[in-house]
XYZ file of C-alpha atoms in Angstrom:
766
model
C -2.066 2.717 -32.615
C -4.167 1.033 -35.105
C -7.068 -1.414 -33.503
C -5.835 -4.634 -34.086
C -2.062 -3.738 -32.273
C -5.048 -2.795 -29.790
C -6.986 -5.094 -29.470
C -3.443 -7.765 -29.457
C -1.579 -5.853 -26.647
C -5.143 -6.087 -24.912
C -5.824 -9.490 -24.581
C -5.031 -12.097 -21.695
C -2.521 -14.108 -22.597
C -4.043 -17.203 -21.459
C -7.834 -17.002 -23.504
C -6.445 -15.931 -26.309
C -7.987 -18.266 -28.395
C -11.716 -17.454 -26.785
C -10.731 -13.177 -27.968
C -13.025 -13.140 -32.220
C -10.236 -13.473 -34.550
C -9.834 -9.906 -35.591
C -7.498 -10.009 -38.019
C -9.507 -12.729 -39.905
C -12.383 -11.312 -40.708
C -10.074 -8.057 -42.329
C -8.927 -10.009 -44.581
C -11.614 -11.348 -45.537
C -12.692 -8.208 -45.777
C -9.705 -6.894 -47.800
C -10.948 -9.926 -50.817
C -14.153 -7.929 -50.540
C -12.590 -4.916 -51.461
C -9.930 -5.875 -53.583
C -13.626 -7.599 -55.894
C -15.544 -4.377 -56.046
C -12.498 -2.325 -57.107
C -11.473 -5.478 -60.360
C -14.899 -4.858 -60.262
C -15.333 -1.096 -61.322
C -11.881 -1.382 -63.145
C -13.739 -4.061 -65.493
C -16.957 -2.268 -65.713
C -16.391 1.187 -65.774
C -19.773 2.917 -66.146
C -20.912 5.788 -69.138
C -22.230 7.919 -66.223
C -23.114 8.641 -62.618
C -21.261 5.458 -60.511
C -22.919 4.034 -59.199
C -22.495 4.305 -55.349
C -23.034 8.183 -56.231
C -26.301 6.757 -57.959
C -27.304 5.170 -54.993
C -26.201 8.292 -52.962
C -28.749 10.643 -54.882
C -31.731 8.432 -55.340
C -31.708 8.337 -51.457
C -32.664 11.959 -51.961
C -36.186 11.453 -53.334
C -36.939 8.331 -50.508
C -39.983 9.394 -48.684
C -38.721 11.442 -45.361
C -38.932 9.541 -42.458
C -39.790 13.290 -39.942
C -37.476 15.185 -37.810
C -39.737 13.747 -34.088
C -37.978 9.951 -35.376
C -41.797 9.120 -35.238
C -41.528 7.116 -38.857
C -38.250 5.263 -37.470
C -40.150 2.136 -35.945
C -41.922 1.219 -39.039
C -40.757 -1.518 -41.329
C -38.155 -0.781 -43.489
C -38.832 -2.596 -47.026
C -37.509 -5.474 -47.919
C -34.596 -4.220 -50.347
C -33.072 -2.064 -48.025
C -32.570 -4.476 -46.223
C -28.749 -6.642 -45.930
C -28.995 -9.498 -42.912
C -31.371 -11.446 -40.783
C -29.672 -11.788 -37.841
C -31.889 -14.406 -35.521
C -31.405 -17.025 -32.215
C -30.898 -20.597 -33.463
C -33.649 -21.940 -31.485
C -33.823 -26.204 -30.705
C -31.986 -29.421 -28.387
C -27.817 -28.342 -28.689
C -28.117 -24.409 -29.786
C -29.147 -23.132 -27.412
C -27.843 -19.220 -26.734
C -26.161 -19.204 -30.564
C -26.745 -16.788 -33.838
C -26.768 -17.000 -37.163
C -26.972 -14.169 -39.803
C -28.539 -14.443 -43.180
C -27.402 -12.671 -45.586
C -30.418 -11.353 -48.123
C -28.573 -11.154 -51.067
C -27.020 -14.024 -52.103
C -27.611 -13.779 -56.037
C -25.353 -10.426 -56.260
C -22.784 -10.571 -58.009
C -18.503 -11.769 -55.504
C -22.569 -12.431 -53.105
C -19.945 -15.564 -52.370
C -17.215 -13.001 -49.877
C -20.144 -11.853 -47.994
C -21.668 -14.800 -47.292
C -17.937 -16.058 -46.682
C -17.754 -12.820 -44.060
C -20.959 -13.551 -42.503
C -20.225 -17.218 -40.782
C -17.328 -16.909 -39.963
C -18.571 -13.470 -38.215
C -21.076 -15.481 -36.405
C -19.041 -18.088 -35.891
C -16.390 -15.139 -33.501
C -19.045 -14.238 -32.154
C -20.751 -17.184 -30.660
C -17.091 -18.114 -29.688
C -16.808 -14.600 -27.421
C -20.641 -14.931 -26.016
C -20.751 -17.851 -25.186
C -16.759 -18.528 -23.257
C -18.262 -15.016 -21.531
C -21.785 -16.134 -20.520
C -19.550 -19.538 -19.257
C -16.500 -17.280 -17.304
C -19.418 -15.825 -15.654
C -21.697 -18.487 -14.613
C -18.157 -19.508 -13.219
C -17.734 -15.747 -10.966
C -21.067 -16.479 -9.195
C -20.454 -19.515 -8.112
C -17.344 -18.255 -6.978
C -19.032 -14.919 -5.753
C -21.767 -17.884 -3.751
C -18.606 -19.372 -2.140
C -17.081 -15.984 -1.128
C -20.339 -15.743 0.190
C -20.317 -18.833 2.269
C -16.119 -18.183 3.832
C -17.488 -14.254 4.612
C -20.596 -14.635 6.508
C -18.128 -17.709 7.944
C -15.087 -15.340 9.109
C -17.070 -12.351 10.039
C -19.019 -14.929 12.950
C -15.507 -15.359 14.053
C -14.390 -12.543 14.347
C -17.844 -12.278 16.580
C -16.994 -15.387 19.003
C -12.455 -14.451 18.904
C -13.204 -10.825 19.731
C -16.215 -12.045 22.257
C -18.338 -8.942 21.102
C -21.516 -9.258 24.254
C -24.444 -9.428 21.708
C -27.197 -10.220 24.227
C -28.653 -13.929 23.099
C -26.675 -14.383 19.910
C -27.793 -17.543 18.577
C -31.411 -16.582 18.244
C -30.192 -12.864 16.650
C -30.547 -14.613 13.098
C -33.851 -15.520 13.637
C -35.594 -11.855 14.276
C -36.600 -9.410 12.902
C -35.557 -6.765 14.145
C -33.172 -4.758 16.855
C -33.388 -3.388 20.447
C -32.226 0.292 21.409
C -30.211 -1.673 23.949
C -28.170 -4.303 22.231
C -25.745 -1.911 20.767
C -24.672 -0.867 24.614
C -23.664 -4.338 25.263
C -20.537 -3.574 22.816
C -19.340 -1.239 24.693
C -15.647 0.790 23.691
C -12.998 -1.092 24.496
C -14.347 -4.595 25.212
C -14.303 -5.505 20.851
C -10.692 -5.080 19.816
C -12.525 -5.256 15.992
C -14.351 -1.573 15.094
C -18.519 -2.725 15.290
C -18.386 -1.032 11.550
C -16.163 -4.432 10.836
C -19.043 -6.508 11.960
C -21.994 -5.061 11.122
C -23.536 -6.237 7.645
C -26.387 -2.830 7.313
C -25.528 -2.996 3.957
C -26.037 -7.158 2.930
C -29.744 -6.491 2.526
C -31.891 -2.950 1.728
C -34.201 -3.363 3.803
C -32.206 -2.940 6.208
C -31.086 0.380 7.193
C -27.863 2.886 8.950
C -27.421 4.359 12.206
C -30.442 7.425 11.967
C -28.299 9.674 13.713
C -29.572 9.815 16.933
C -27.747 7.304 18.890
C -30.041 5.089 18.348
C -30.084 1.799 15.760
C -33.391 2.049 13.649
C -35.142 -1.414 12.247
C -32.891 -3.777 10.165
C -29.375 -3.792 12.025
C -28.235 -7.434 12.692
C -25.336 -9.282 13.790
C -23.437 -12.605 12.065
C -25.210 -15.612 14.119
C -22.182 -17.417 15.032
C -24.311 -20.505 15.201
C -22.154 -20.112 11.326
C -18.705 -21.950 13.273
C -21.279 -25.285 14.692
C -21.813 -25.935 10.091
C -17.795 -25.921 9.482
C -14.579 -26.264 9.286
C -11.006 -24.154 9.978
C -8.978 -25.726 7.273
C -6.550 -22.848 7.894
C -3.481 -23.839 5.553
C 0.353 -22.630 6.837
C 2.409 -22.451 4.642
C 4.506 -26.063 3.661
C 7.418 -26.611 6.091
C 9.609 -28.427 7.059
C 8.354 -29.467 10.000
C 4.344 -29.830 8.763
C 6.159 -32.133 5.659
C 8.134 -34.727 8.885
C 4.591 -34.782 10.651
C 2.648 -34.949 7.347
C 5.157 -38.103 6.394
C 4.912 -38.829 10.132
C 1.004 -39.367 10.200
C 1.083 -37.092 12.970
C -1.954 -35.839 14.064
C -3.220 -31.884 14.062
C -5.166 -30.689 16.198
C -8.682 -32.190 15.629
C -10.548 -28.880 17.991
C -11.043 -25.348 16.720
C -9.750 -23.594 19.133
C -11.192 -20.073 17.457
C -8.354 -18.404 18.415
C -6.856 -15.167 17.066
C -4.196 -16.850 15.239
C -6.641 -18.538 12.963
C -9.079 -15.450 12.592
C -6.254 -13.897 11.901
C -4.643 -16.476 9.245
C -8.386 -16.495 7.894
C -8.632 -12.703 7.423
C -5.057 -12.565 5.025
C -6.903 -15.845 3.022
C -10.058 -14.558 1.797
C -8.251 -11.264 1.803
C -6.372 -13.132 -0.778
C -8.908 -15.061 -2.244
C -10.440 -11.148 -2.574
C -8.225 -9.853 -4.340
C -8.022 -12.710 -7.509
C -11.651 -12.513 -7.700
C -11.459 -9.037 -8.149
C -8.782 -8.993 -10.664
C -10.675 -11.944 -12.594
C -13.609 -9.572 -12.760
C -11.384 -7.176 -13.972
C -10.377 -9.301 -17.051
C -13.496 -10.618 -17.381
C -15.360 -6.905 -18.369
C -11.834 -6.028 -20.064
C -12.544 -9.273 -22.137
C -16.344 -8.175 -23.439
C -15.777 -4.717 -23.631
C -12.192 -4.547 -25.352
C -14.523 -8.030 -27.390
C -17.549 -5.574 -28.624
C -15.633 -3.254 -29.290
C -14.374 -5.382 -32.009
C -17.468 -6.450 -33.364
C -18.530 -2.808 -33.529
C -15.316 -2.049 -36.119
C -15.844 -4.464 -38.728
C -18.671 -4.082 -39.159
C -17.999 -0.590 -39.952
C -15.702 -1.481 -41.611
C -17.956 -3.855 -43.836
C -20.100 -1.259 -44.317
C -17.334 0.944 -45.610
C -16.221 -1.960 -47.938
C -19.532 -2.797 -48.929
C -21.258 -0.013 -48.713
C -23.829 -1.518 -47.505
C -26.164 -0.392 -43.985
C -25.410 -4.430 -41.972
C -23.842 -2.700 -38.774
C -27.106 -1.667 -37.550
C -28.890 -4.578 -37.500
C -25.741 -7.135 -36.237
C -24.808 -4.344 -33.478
C -28.815 -3.916 -32.442
C -28.097 -7.857 -32.497
C -24.586 -7.937 -30.534
C -25.949 -5.429 -27.354
C -29.178 -7.683 -27.042
C -26.971 -10.590 -26.199
C -25.527 -11.380 -22.971
C -22.235 -10.257 -23.494
C -23.089 -7.062 -24.016
C -26.491 -6.724 -21.831
C -24.696 -9.012 -19.035
C -24.835 -6.524 -16.122
C -23.762 -9.331 -13.588
C -19.545 -8.468 -13.671
C -20.431 -4.722 -12.762
C -22.708 -5.632 -10.047
C -19.734 -8.027 -8.336
C -17.395 -5.466 -9.310
C -19.205 -2.795 -7.173
C -19.701 -5.659 -4.111
C -16.991 -6.877 -4.233
C -14.700 -3.261 -3.715
C -17.482 -2.392 -0.796
C -16.832 -6.069 0.908
C -13.467 -5.094 0.707
C -12.484 -1.397 1.744
C -14.293 -2.305 4.352
C -13.379 -5.390 5.396
C -9.416 -6.126 4.877
C -8.925 -2.267 4.011
C -10.459 0.171 7.939
C -13.187 2.374 5.374
C -10.562 3.477 3.818
C -10.977 3.860 0.273
C -8.112 4.787 -1.392
C -6.037 2.045 0.370
C -8.469 -0.526 -0.426
C -8.869 0.446 -4.111
C -5.322 1.047 -4.861
C -4.148 -3.485 -3.009
C -7.680 -4.198 -5.882
C -6.212 -2.348 -8.464
C -2.175 -1.730 -8.213
C -0.761 0.249 -10.233
C 0.518 -0.613 -13.320
C 4.470 -0.233 -12.953
C 5.602 2.847 -15.300
C 8.959 2.873 -17.147
C 11.185 5.379 -15.583
C 13.359 7.845 -17.293
C 15.944 6.610 -14.459
C 15.917 3.112 -15.633
C 16.797 4.997 -18.973
C 19.228 6.168 -18.300
C 21.455 4.561 -15.258
C 21.450 1.525 -17.779
C 22.781 3.704 -20.702
C 25.846 4.404 -18.136
C 26.225 1.263 -16.928
C 26.218 -0.654 -20.517
C 28.770 2.571 -21.411
C 30.691 2.006 -18.486
C 30.959 -1.530 -18.944
C 32.670 -1.519 -22.288
C 34.612 1.598 -21.848
C 36.991 -0.743 -18.689
C 36.128 -3.609 -21.346
C 38.290 -1.962 -23.683
C 41.019 -0.529 -20.770
C 41.661 -4.291 -19.103
C 42.353 -4.824 -23.214
C 44.564 -2.169 -23.569
C 46.395 -2.364 -20.706
C 46.875 -6.290 -22.083
C 47.750 -5.597 -24.850
C 50.198 -2.690 -23.928
C 52.126 -4.543 -20.965
C 52.266 -7.604 -22.563
C 50.888 -9.572 -20.420
C 50.034 -12.561 -21.789
C 53.715 -13.293 -22.311
C 54.495 -12.437 -19.085
C 55.839 -14.606 -16.122
C 54.091 -14.534 -14.589
C 50.675 -14.719 -16.378
C 50.210 -18.617 -15.202
C 49.734 -17.714 -11.524
C 47.264 -15.184 -12.839
C 45.287 -17.931 -14.160
C 45.530 -19.951 -11.440
C 44.443 -18.248 -8.697
C 43.017 -15.049 -9.264
C 42.001 -15.626 -13.004
C 39.279 -18.261 -11.500
C 37.925 -15.939 -8.659
C 36.529 -13.242 -11.066
C 34.606 -16.086 -13.379
C 32.396 -16.262 -10.971
C 31.102 -12.565 -11.812
C 31.610 -13.857 -14.711
C 29.057 -16.412 -15.314
C 25.550 -14.222 -12.694
C 26.435 -11.830 -15.249
C 26.166 -14.110 -17.739
C 23.022 -15.032 -16.926
C 21.589 -11.985 -16.026
C 22.081 -10.899 -19.418
C 20.161 -14.246 -20.812
C 17.254 -14.047 -18.312
C 17.020 -9.817 -19.110
C 16.637 -11.595 -22.845
C 14.287 -14.026 -21.822
C 12.066 -11.067 -19.937
C 12.545 -9.747 -23.864
C 11.009 -12.340 -25.861
C 8.118 -14.242 -22.886
C 7.831 -9.815 -23.683
C 6.791 -9.869 -26.904
C 5.433 -13.114 -27.919
C 2.731 -12.379 -24.839
C 4.338 -15.051 -22.802
C 2.428 -14.346 -18.889
C 5.382 -15.255 -17.133
C 4.816 -13.165 -14.490
C 1.833 -15.477 -13.789
C 3.766 -18.385 -14.845
C 6.430 -17.260 -12.154
C 4.117 -15.967 -9.157
C 4.990 -12.243 -9.126
C 3.148 -10.301 -7.089
C 1.083 -7.433 -9.238
C 3.823 -4.714 -10.435
C 6.583 -6.143 -8.565
C 8.056 -8.363 -11.626
C 11.781 -7.253 -12.837
C 10.739 -6.244 -16.810
C 13.638 -6.585 -19.685
C 15.116 -2.902 -18.946
C 14.861 -3.540 -14.635
C 17.502 -7.387 -15.280
C 19.806 -5.876 -17.760
C 20.086 -2.707 -15.543
C 21.400 -5.216 -12.296
C 24.129 -7.280 -14.641
C 25.636 -3.965 -16.539
C 25.434 -2.251 -12.692
C 27.599 -6.055 -11.741
C 29.597 -5.697 -14.753
C 31.328 -2.621 -14.007
C 32.126 -3.271 -10.528
C 33.805 -6.586 -11.924
C 34.893 -5.321 -14.436
C 36.695 -2.002 -12.408
C 37.935 -4.603 -9.575
C 39.483 -7.066 -12.627
C 41.618 -3.506 -14.107
C 42.889 -3.339 -10.078
C 44.240 -6.543 -10.386
C 45.788 -6.450 -13.056
C 49.714 -6.701 -11.687
C 51.972 -9.680 -13.453
C 55.211 -9.468 -11.793
C 55.288 -8.480 -7.150
C 56.567 -6.758 -5.102
C 60.307 -6.836 -5.391
C 60.828 -5.274 -1.508
C 57.693 -7.688 0.188
C 58.011 -10.131 -2.530
C 54.607 -10.076 -1.526
C 51.252 -8.826 -4.377
C 50.277 -5.831 -2.658
C 46.825 -7.403 0.121
C 43.939 -4.722 -0.778
C 44.349 -5.736 -4.246
C 44.000 -9.139 -3.682
C 41.390 -9.235 -1.569
C 39.349 -7.321 -4.274
C 37.361 -9.791 -5.419
C 36.956 -11.641 -2.104
C 35.295 -7.739 -0.693
C 33.159 -8.015 -3.871
C 31.103 -11.062 -3.509
C 30.775 -9.971 0.740
C 29.089 -6.658 -1.653
C 27.195 -8.841 -3.144
C 26.277 -11.223 -0.774
C 24.626 -8.299 1.457
C 22.654 -5.883 -1.389
C 21.428 -9.738 -1.698
C 19.450 -9.779 1.553
C 19.986 -5.866 2.663
C 16.600 -5.625 3.986
C 16.004 -2.585 3.068
C 13.343 -1.554 0.534
C 16.066 -1.009 -1.776
C 17.640 -2.767 -5.062
C 14.472 -3.936 -6.230
C 14.475 -5.640 -3.000
C 10.978 -7.877 -3.716
C 12.389 -9.508 -5.578
C 15.480 -10.495 -4.097
C 13.922 -11.629 -0.998
C 11.817 -14.161 -3.663
C 15.422 -15.052 -5.127
C 15.994 -16.074 -1.680
C 12.195 -17.880 -0.160
C 13.304 -20.217 -4.162
C 16.625 -20.234 -2.831
C 15.859 -21.451 0.738
C 13.467 -23.809 -1.028
C 16.213 -25.613 -3.018
C 17.743 -26.343 0.016
C 15.774 -27.647 1.641
C 14.176 -29.567 -1.796
C 12.507 -32.332 -0.306
C 10.374 -30.404 2.801
C 8.941 -27.943 0.666
C 6.142 -27.634 -1.247
C 7.309 -27.390 -5.136
C 6.564 -24.798 -7.168
C 7.217 -24.116 -10.138
C 9.511 -20.796 -9.414
C 11.759 -23.226 -6.810
C 12.065 -25.658 -10.295
C 13.403 -23.230 -12.501
C 15.723 -21.724 -9.959
C 16.845 -25.522 -9.686
C 16.975 -25.850 -13.129
C 18.895 -22.537 -12.935
C 21.850 -23.211 -10.769
C 22.287 -27.090 -12.585
C 24.118 -24.335 -15.263
C 26.134 -22.877 -12.515
C 28.322 -25.710 -11.547
C 31.181 -24.299 -12.273
C 29.861 -21.078 -9.898
C 29.698 -23.168 -6.930
C 33.219 -24.868 -7.602
C 33.881 -21.257 -7.634
C 33.169 -21.029 -4.133
C 34.616 -23.222 -2.505
C 38.269 -22.246 -4.211
C 37.323 -18.579 -2.969
C 37.572 -20.378 0.528
C 40.543 -22.459 -0.101
C 42.487 -19.636 -1.805
C 42.016 -17.196 0.729
C 41.224 -19.109 4.274
C 44.706 -22.496 3.591
C 45.935 -20.538 0.122
C 48.098 -17.049 0.345
C 46.990 -14.601 -1.835
C 49.577 -11.820 -1.254
C 51.930 -14.336 -3.756
C 49.119 -16.052 -5.255
C 49.269 -19.685 -4.745
C 47.766 -22.305 -3.407
C 47.567 -26.124 -2.965
C 44.109 -26.708 -3.659
C 44.083 -29.499 -6.210
C 46.603 -30.992 -3.568
C 44.232 -31.487 -0.828
C 42.186 -34.268 -1.101
C 39.427 -32.939 1.293
C 38.591 -29.673 -1.912
C 38.280 -32.702 -4.158
C 36.260 -33.919 -2.237
C 34.006 -31.250 -2.015
C 35.132 -30.185 -5.673
C 32.573 -33.519 -6.840
C 30.269 -32.385 -4.215
C 29.316 -29.272 -4.959
C 29.282 -30.279 -8.711
C 26.739 -32.822 -7.166
C 24.477 -30.332 -5.250
C 21.707 -28.545 -8.160
C 20.895 -32.435 -9.517
C 21.364 -33.820 -6.118
C 18.425 -30.526 -5.196
C 15.754 -31.544 -8.882
C 16.170 -35.017 -8.458
C 14.820 -34.840 -4.683
C 12.015 -32.509 -6.382
C 10.939 -34.617 -8.648
C 10.885 -37.769 -6.107
C 8.323 -35.788 -4.019
C 6.228 -34.629 -6.350
C 5.922 -38.266 -7.245
C 6.019 -38.804 -3.555
C 3.923 -36.673 -2.094
C 2.635 -34.000 -4.673
C 0.952 -35.412 -7.545
C 2.557 -38.835 -7.709
C 2.811 -38.979 -11.253
C 5.184 -41.870 -13.008
C 6.556 -38.798 -14.897
C 8.312 -37.157 -12.101
C 10.183 -40.408 -10.908
C 11.802 -40.298 -14.824
C 12.934 -36.670 -14.727
C 15.137 -38.191 -10.983
C 16.734 -41.097 -13.116
C 17.574 -38.736 -15.200
C 18.924 -35.628 -12.910
C 20.094 -39.211 -11.511
C 22.524 -40.311 -15.221
C 23.751 -36.877 -15.107
C 25.141 -37.212 -11.736
C 26.751 -40.512 -12.285
C 28.338 -38.656 -15.402
C 29.418 -35.391 -13.766
C 30.790 -38.208 -11.116
C 32.570 -39.562 -13.649
C 34.312 -36.770 -15.562
C 35.683 -34.413 -12.626
C 36.815 -38.473 -11.315
C 38.692 -38.943 -14.031
C 39.406 -34.369 -14.563
C 41.098 -35.182 -11.488
C 42.859 -38.831 -11.214
C 43.167 -39.576 -15.239
C 43.626 -42.312 -16.462
C 41.925 -45.185 -19.202
C 39.704 -47.028 -17.250
C 38.068 -43.659 -16.139
C 37.831 -41.671 -19.218
C 35.953 -44.832 -20.711
C 33.336 -44.290 -17.697
C 33.411 -40.611 -18.567
C 31.930 -40.834 -22.299
C 29.596 -43.391 -21.844
C 28.164 -41.819 -18.201
C 27.904 -38.936 -20.410
C 27.257 -40.129 -23.448
C 24.055 -41.276 -22.342
C 23.394 -39.038 -19.727
C 23.304 -36.444 -22.911
C 20.709 -39.151 -25.367
C 18.511 -38.349 -22.259
C 18.830 -35.640 -20.987
C 18.566 -34.938 -25.005
C 15.495 -36.307 -25.182
C 13.960 -34.819 -22.468
C 14.520 -31.095 -23.380
C 13.388 -31.405 -26.079
C 10.156 -33.177 -25.546
C 9.258 -33.130 -22.341
C 9.934 -29.637 -21.111
C 9.383 -27.544 -24.641
C 7.114 -30.550 -25.977
C 8.323 -30.326 -29.495
C 8.753 -33.070 -32.094
C 5.667 -33.844 -32.481
C 4.914 -35.813 -35.561
C 1.131 -35.964 -35.840
C 1.401 -31.875 -34.986
C -0.188 -29.333 -37.617
C 2.748 -27.658 -37.181
C 5.685 -31.233 -38.675
C 8.002 -32.194 -35.473
C 7.258 -28.864 -33.393
C 4.101 -28.948 -32.004
C 0.072 -27.517 -32.094
C 0.701 -24.348 -31.197
C 3.829 -21.846 -31.581
C 4.331 -18.074 -29.825
C 7.340 -17.511 -32.670
C 6.371 -17.224 -35.718
C 8.308 -17.865 -37.643
C 9.571 -21.641 -37.298
C 12.985 -22.532 -38.095
C 13.649 -20.460 -34.610
C 12.155 -24.186 -33.246
C 14.381 -26.570 -35.062
C 17.869 -24.362 -35.135
C 17.714 -24.169 -31.299
C 16.915 -27.656 -31.322
C 19.763 -27.852 -33.398
C 21.350 -25.713 -30.718
C 20.469 -27.214 -28.032
C 22.236 -30.502 -28.929
C 25.438 -28.254 -29.877
C 25.926 -26.851 -26.671
C 25.122 -30.440 -24.489
C 27.902 -32.207 -26.389
C 30.474 -29.141 -24.344
C 31.316 -32.147 -21.680
C 33.458 -33.941 -25.152
C 35.549 -31.038 -24.389
C 37.146 -32.766 -20.774
C 36.665 -36.254 -22.156
C 38.614 -35.492 -24.563
C 41.766 -34.224 -23.065
C 41.079 -31.059 -24.556
C 42.716 -29.086 -21.845
C 43.779 -25.454 -23.533
C 43.758 -23.517 -26.884
C 46.066 -21.489 -28.310
C 45.569 -17.961 -26.700
C 43.218 -19.713 -24.440
C 44.960 -21.418 -20.669
C 43.262 -23.965 -18.644
C 41.236 -22.359 -16.360
C 39.732 -19.816 -19.535
C 38.664 -22.642 -21.965
C 37.101 -24.282 -18.804
C 35.385 -20.287 -18.199
C 34.135 -20.737 -22.507
C 32.649 -24.077 -21.247
C 30.572 -23.086 -18.293
C 29.717 -19.655 -20.687
C 28.546 -22.110 -23.053
C 26.441 -23.650 -21.157
C 23.921 -20.396 -19.679
C 23.679 -19.999 -22.753
C 22.665 -23.096 -23.930
C 19.873 -22.611 -20.242
C 18.864 -19.149 -21.410
C 18.035 -20.776 -25.304
C 15.816 -23.508 -23.562
C 14.193 -20.940 -20.432
C 13.009 -19.342 -23.105
C 11.293 -22.967 -24.827
C 10.776 -24.457 -21.839
C 8.028 -21.081 -20.517
C 6.437 -20.787 -24.097
C 5.370 -24.392 -23.500
C 3.655 -24.366 -19.706
C 2.429 -20.835 -20.936
C 0.877 -22.839 -23.742
C -0.153 -25.813 -21.203
C -2.193 -22.608 -19.714
C -3.902 -21.375 -22.776
C -5.449 -24.587 -23.954
C -6.733 -24.507 -20.202
C -7.466 -21.196 -19.944
C -5.610 -20.638 -16.934
C -5.440 -17.611 -15.660
C -5.686 -16.985 -12.771
C -4.300 -18.516 -9.505
C -5.886 -21.267 -7.461
C -6.241 -20.018 -4.018
C -7.602 -21.785 -1.485
C -9.972 -21.307 1.246
C -10.240 -20.825 5.463
C -13.286 -22.698 5.502
C -15.030 -25.618 4.892
C -19.046 -26.081 5.372
C -20.202 -30.657 6.446
C -22.428 -30.265 4.586
C -20.563 -29.689 1.850
C -18.433 -32.452 2.684
C -21.412 -34.337 3.446
C -22.439 -34.176 0.066
């Protein structure tokens, strides 16, 4: 792999603007090379080429010596190509400028352009690194204070029997009798977890004779007098209701074991996130330094000059090249984490801090190919069977389409949505959109497009096999009914799908399944849980699965109140079924409306969330009118359905394109799009906008009274329209997350903010 591609692949997506612009510098070097080639072609030398002559002249230069003693002598001015110096003056501290010493040469303006761009890129990298190191140093100081408070809390909770603990912090040594005050069994915490011996170079460990030598000092519990334990619990319905009712939580500090465990968990997460930040900073420094080295060597090769030595000497002496702060912080975090949160187990601690990179497994590729092939074969088999039995023109076709087809269409909606999500993941990765960070997946647990497509193809195989086993159009003439076993296959498949989803065993991507269940539960309890982007995103997906919810309602009606043995039901004749037919369609939009309401009133308090809630209310009204017209008919309902649907379509389309996607910015660098784009081909955005508008108009099928089409039953047409909405949602997903990612890039936001358990009262007073 060429370095340019390697360089891009190693970038932190949210910091990509802070990296060296390797490609633009490389483009300037291509211009220099092209100019020199043209010069050589237009003015050929009669005898020896200039480069060869220059190499010959070096044979007559004074010998520099084998022992290198003469290397320190100043070089001749004619050998110098550049002069790099740090700028002085207010506002220019830390900036470097390169002076090109041969500006009179032909084509020197390209060299001047190269070094000007090079200086700009280096100053950008150096200043960004300096700013980030300053931030992590400040964060390290805060984590140090948190660790001191945690150790003091351990002493307090576990009641370690130090003598005169309150006054120990002012002493410089401790007698060996202190060891006997902490008897084995008196504390559940090992003493090596509490002792902060390594925190000072003056401190010493056990000398091997069983006595502690001078330097050992436990943490002082006086720290707890100056801190307030702020152990935040996950937002629950009860805590939300308490907040709404203004019920005060307990103000006294109990220093309980429960508080200690929660504080340990929070600081452990904070240290892991902090270490992850340090690793990214180290990678940022290394890859940029390597890029400057590569580009300078390319310059030397193209220009036949020796400028890289002087420039790289400056790079090595700069802050980004010489600072060792990040490495030292990494060592301290490793040592502290292994000792305090891995019980001294180095392997366990490092595996937690540095999770193993996710490997592509051949088993997944094999199963993916197998299931995809089986799915295609089953589709072909279903088509052949339909043609061979002349099912499209059989008498039982209508009964099948009204009773069996809605049952299996549920799996079609799920499979199609998973395929669209698989495509989303593929394109997110292709265009460097950091979807695992945006969704908050644990490192190494996110599903790639192969895994998602594997699951969708596996479900497709099960569904198609069930369809194939249930294609009988005629009842048994003897029993005047269909086989009970085959008629129960769809219900059994739903039960299998539910059992796999909630299976507690570590199979079939347990972490992803439970993450989905958690988000779904938060959606069900929408106004009572803090709204995160995964909850928002899942609720948006559910709004495109209205027909799937109606299919689930039909399952209940068909198998509990219908006669599945004769494939008959009276669902549409039931007023209860009609009522729930509307309710289940409204539920996903109502969930999103409640999420917007919570964010408006309890969280961000941004009026945009209120407007977003009104958008969903307009959609609910339009859906109610269309459903009512579908069930009751009538010109009045038709006009109301068309009017409300038209308004909802305009509002939703505007919100999709302008707010969710961030497009249609008239004064942006990319007219009518936005300043930053992940996809180089701009026409993709315009096509997506047009497709979004067209697919949003699918509701017109019901308003215009288009009930059937050639070779399509009413239920098949309904399923087709539902599939078009799922396709629209898949397109929406990509650009929605792209916009979120670019917002993170603009703010260099590459890390999660982790709440800390202790608040120092001195800081609060300030």
